[in-house]
Amino acid sequence: GIVKTIDGENQLVTKEEAETRFKCDMAINVLKEARARLMQNVEGDLQRVLGALDKATEEDEQRVKEYEARRTASLASVQKNLEEQEDCWGKIQQLEHQLQQLGTQRFEEIKRRMEDSDAESKRRTEHQQFMEALSDHKKRIELTAYNAQMALDAVSDAEQMVNMSHAAVEARSNCCNTELKTETLSLHKEYLEYFRMLYLMLGNLIYKKT
């Protein structure tokens, strides 16, 4: 009766252990797949942001070069205009009409350069805001990637804990089986000793009867 009871308890523990292990494995696999998909999406977003940062930097450098070229050309043009005006002052009466035209050209050039300077200043401000927004987004993506990695590590730790628990239960089960075998052998020895005692008593009774 004791042996059957212990065997039944061992079978029940083994069945519950298998069901628990199966549920844990299913949950861990679901978490792994979800985190892996998240990591793929995060890596894709990060690559796109890095590409946008590189493209924006290249465009900014090109625009700065173009602006500096325009500014240099504008300064040269204004300087030339001033020099031509100085030459014209000696010929003021003959070149009055030309002086007026050059003055108008100078005014228009300065006006265009001022407008270009304002536009460039506005563009730089917008570019700086854009770069800051991209940088903030990059930090958020990197934080998401870090959190995803931490979640994967937690899943791995949980899986390791489940494996350790399973090993502990299995070790306990083996220990119980060993103890059961030892108790069974001891019980058999007691039965044998009792049988030997009865056998000797029976022999003595038969001998006395004779």
Short mmCIF file of C-alpha atoms in Angstrom, two decimals:
data_model
loop_
_atom_site.label_atom_id
_atom_site.label_comp_id
_atom_site.label_asym_id
_atom_site.label_seq_id
_atom_site.Cartn_x
_atom_site.Cartn_y
_atom_site.Cartn_z
CA GLY A 1 0.00 0.00 0.00
CA ILE A 2 2.80 2.45 0.83
CA VAL A 3 4.64 1.66 -2.42
CA LYS A 4 1.54 2.22 -4.57
CA THR A 5 0.80 5.52 -2.84
CA ILE A 6 4.34 6.83 -3.43
CA ASP A 7 4.25 5.66 -7.06
CA GLY A 8 0.96 7.50 -7.58
CA GLU A 9 2.32 10.67 -6.08
CA ASN A 10 5.43 10.47 -8.27
CA GLN A 11 3.31 10.03 -11.41
CA LEU A 12 1.13 13.02 -10.44
CA VAL A 13 4.19 15.21 -9.80
CA THR A 14 5.74 14.11 -13.12
CA LYS A 15 2.53 14.91 -15.05
CA GLU A 16 2.15 18.35 -13.40
CA GLU A 17 5.82 19.05 -14.00
CA ALA A 18 5.48 18.21 -17.72
CA GLU A 19 2.38 20.41 -18.09
CA THR A 20 4.09 23.30 -16.28
CA ARG A 21 7.24 22.90 -18.38
CA PHE A 22 5.18 22.86 -21.61
CA LYS A 23 3.29 26.05 -20.65
CA CYS A 24 6.53 27.80 -19.68
CA ASP A 25 8.20 26.79 -22.94
CA MET A 26 5.20 28.07 -24.96
CA ALA A 27 5.20 31.43 -23.13
CA ILE A 28 8.96 31.81 -23.53
CA ASN A 29 8.77 31.06 -27.27
CA VAL A 30 6.01 33.66 -27.73
CA LEU A 31 8.06 36.27 -25.88
CA LYS A 32 11.18 35.40 -27.89
CA GLU A 33 9.36 35.76 -31.21
CA ALA A 34 7.77 39.07 -30.19
CA ARG A 35 11.06 40.51 -28.98
CA ALA A 36 12.88 39.30 -32.09
CA ARG A 37 10.32 41.04 -34.33
CA LEU A 38 10.66 44.20 -32.25
CA MET A 39 14.46 44.10 -32.59
CA GLN A 40 14.15 43.74 -36.39
CA ASN A 41 11.80 46.73 -36.58
CA VAL A 42 14.03 48.80 -34.32
CA GLU A 43 17.14 47.98 -36.34
CA GLY A 44 15.34 48.92 -39.56
CA ASP A 45 14.18 52.24 -38.10
CA LEU A 46 17.66 52.96 -36.79
CA GLN A 47 19.21 52.34 -40.22
CA ARG A 48 16.67 54.66 -41.85
CA VAL A 49 17.36 57.39 -39.29
CA LEU A 50 21.12 57.05 -39.78
CA GLY A 51 20.60 57.27 -43.53
CA ALA A 52 18.48 60.38 -43.13
CA LEU A 53 21.14 61.94 -40.87
CA ASP A 54 23.88 61.26 -43.43
CA LYS A 55 21.76 62.62 -46.28
CA ALA A 56 20.82 65.75 -44.32
CA THR A 57 24.48 66.36 -43.41
CA GLU A 58 25.60 66.02 -47.03
CA GLU A 59 22.83 68.34 -48.22
CA ASP A 60 23.73 70.89 -45.55
CA GLU A 61 27.40 70.86 -46.55
CA GLN A 62 26.46 71.33 -50.20
CA ARG A 63 24.09 74.19 -49.40
CA VAL A 64 26.76 75.88 -47.26
CA LYS A 65 29.25 75.62 -50.12
CA GLU A 66 26.73 77.07 -52.55
CA TYR A 67 25.91 79.91 -50.16
CA GLU A 68 29.57 80.72 -49.59
CA ALA A 69 30.14 80.72 -53.35
CA ARG A 70 27.20 83.09 -53.85
CA ARG A 71 28.38 85.29 -50.98
CA THR A 72 31.90 85.48 -52.39
CA ALA A 73 30.58 86.28 -55.83
CA SER A 74 28.27 88.90 -54.35
CA LEU A 75 31.06 90.56 -52.39
CA ALA A 76 33.25 90.58 -55.50
CA SER A 77 30.43 92.04 -57.52
CA VAL A 78 29.79 94.79 -54.97
CA GLN A 79 33.50 95.56 -54.75
CA LYS A 80 33.73 95.78 -58.51
CA ASN A 81 30.68 98.01 -58.50
CA LEU A 82 32.29 100.35 -56.00
CA GLU A 83 35.48 100.52 -58.05
CA GLU A 84 33.51 101.31 -61.18
CA GLN A 85 31.63 104.03 -59.31
CA GLU A 86 34.92 105.62 -58.27
CA ASP A 87 36.05 105.63 -61.91
CA CYS A 88 32.76 107.18 -62.93
CA TRP A 89 32.99 110.09 -60.50
CA GLY A 90 35.70 111.61 -62.71
CA LYS A 91 33.34 111.38 -65.63
CA ILE A 92 30.20 112.32 -63.75
CA GLN A 93 28.63 114.38 -66.43
CA GLN A 94 29.34 111.96 -69.27
CA LEU A 95 28.55 108.82 -67.29
CA GLU A 96 25.61 109.97 -65.12
CA HIS A 97 23.22 107.58 -66.81
CA GLN A 98 25.68 104.72 -66.44
CA LEU A 99 26.23 105.66 -62.78
CA GLN A 100 22.50 105.47 -62.13
CA GLN A 101 22.33 102.04 -63.71
CA LEU A 102 25.27 100.80 -61.71
CA GLY A 103 23.74 102.21 -58.54
CA THR A 104 20.55 100.37 -59.29
CA GLN A 105 22.47 97.17 -59.94
CA ARG A 106 24.35 97.57 -56.66
CA PHE A 107 21.12 98.13 -54.75
CA GLU A 108 19.49 95.08 -56.33
CA GLU A 109 22.54 92.94 -55.66
CA ILE A 110 22.72 94.00 -52.01
CA LYS A 111 19.00 93.44 -51.65
CA ARG A 112 19.28 90.00 -53.25
CA ARG A 113 22.22 89.13 -50.99
CA MET A 114 20.32 90.26 -47.89
CA GLU A 115 17.32 88.19 -48.91
CA ASP A 116 19.62 85.25 -49.64
CA SER A 117 21.29 85.74 -46.24
CA ASP A 118 17.90 85.78 -44.50
CA ALA A 119 16.81 82.70 -46.41
CA GLU A 120 20.05 80.90 -45.53
CA SER A 121 19.68 81.86 -41.87
CA LYS A 122 16.13 80.52 -41.87
CA ARG A 123 17.27 77.35 -43.63
CA ARG A 124 20.05 76.80 -41.09
CA THR A 125 17.61 77.25 -38.23
CA GLU A 126 15.19 74.74 -39.76
CA HIS A 127 18.06 72.38 -40.46
CA GLN A 128 19.21 72.60 -36.83
CA GLN A 129 15.69 71.89 -35.61
CA PHE A 130 15.44 68.97 -38.01
CA MET A 131 18.77 67.55 -36.83
CA GLU A 132 17.72 67.90 -33.18
CA ALA A 133 14.45 66.12 -33.89
CA LEU A 134 16.28 63.31 -35.68
CA SER A 135 18.78 63.06 -32.84
CA ASP A 136 15.97 62.82 -30.28
CA HIS A 137 14.24 60.16 -32.38
CA LYS A 138 17.53 58.27 -32.65
CA LYS A 139 17.89 58.31 -28.85
CA ARG A 140 14.35 57.02 -28.46
CA ILE A 141 15.00 54.18 -30.90
CA GLU A 142 18.24 53.29 -29.14
CA LEU A 143 16.36 53.28 -25.81
CA THR A 144 13.70 51.00 -27.33
CA ALA A 145 16.44 48.69 -28.60
CA TYR A 146 18.01 48.65 -25.13
CA ASN A 147 14.66 47.85 -23.49
CA ALA A 148 14.04 45.10 -26.03
CA GLN A 149 17.45 43.59 -25.28
CA MET A 150 16.75 43.78 -21.54
CA ALA A 151 13.43 41.97 -22.14
CA LEU A 152 15.22 39.25 -24.12
CA ASP A 153 17.72 38.90 -21.28
CA ALA A 154 14.82 38.59 -18.82
CA VAL A 155 13.24 35.89 -20.97
CA SER A 156 16.55 34.03 -21.07
CA ASP A 157 16.82 34.31 -17.27
CA ALA A 158 13.28 32.99 -16.92
CA GLU A 159 14.08 30.10 -19.23
CA GLN A 160 17.19 29.31 -17.19
CA MET A 161 15.14 29.42 -13.99
CA VAL A 162 12.57 27.02 -15.48
CA ASN A 163 15.36 24.65 -16.51
CA MET A 164 16.87 24.81 -13.02
CA SER A 165 13.46 24.17 -11.44
CA HIS A 166 12.91 21.21 -13.76
CA ALA A 167 16.32 19.82 -12.86
CA ALA A 168 15.57 20.25 -9.14
CA VAL A 169 12.20 18.48 -9.47
CA GLU A 170 13.81 15.70 -11.49
CA ALA A 171 16.56 15.32 -8.87
CA ARG A 172 13.94 15.21 -6.11
CA SER A 173 11.98 12.60 -8.04
CA ASN A 174 15.10 10.46 -8.47
CA CYS A 175 15.85 10.83 -4.78
CA CYS A 176 12.29 9.72 -3.89
CA ASN A 177 12.60 6.72 -6.21
CA THR A 178 15.90 5.76 -4.56
CA GLU A 179 14.35 6.10 -1.11
CA LEU A 180 11.36 4.03 -2.25
CA LYS A 181 13.63 1.26 -3.52
CA THR A 182 15.55 1.31 -0.22
CA GLU A 183 12.32 1.15 1.82
CA THR A 184 11.01 -1.69 -0.40
CA LEU A 185 14.22 -3.71 0.08
CA SER A 186 14.07 -3.14 3.85
CA LEU A 187 10.44 -4.27 3.91
CA HIS A 188 11.31 -7.42 1.96
CA LYS A 189 14.10 -8.15 4.44
CA GLU A 190 11.64 -7.80 7.33
CA TYR A 191 9.20 -10.18 5.60
CA LEU A 192 12.05 -12.68 5.05
CA GLU A 193 13.18 -12.50 8.69
CA TYR A 194 9.59 -12.99 9.83
CA PHE A 195 9.17 -15.93 7.47
CA ARG A 196 12.40 -17.50 8.72
CA MET A 197 11.22 -17.08 12.31
CA LEU A 198 7.87 -18.74 11.51
CA TYR A 199 9.67 -21.50 9.64
CA LEU A 200 11.96 -22.23 12.61
CA MET A 201 9.01 -22.13 15.01
CA LEU A 202 7.15 -24.59 12.80
CA GLY A 203 10.21 -26.83 12.72
CA ASN A 204 10.48 -26.79 16.50
CA LEU A 205 6.79 -27.62 16.89
CA ILE A 206 7.08 -30.54 14.49
CA TYR A 207 10.19 -31.77 16.32
CA LYS A 208 8.49 -31.58 19.76
CA LYS A 209 5.41 -33.35 18.40
CA THR A 210 7.52 -36.18 17.16
#
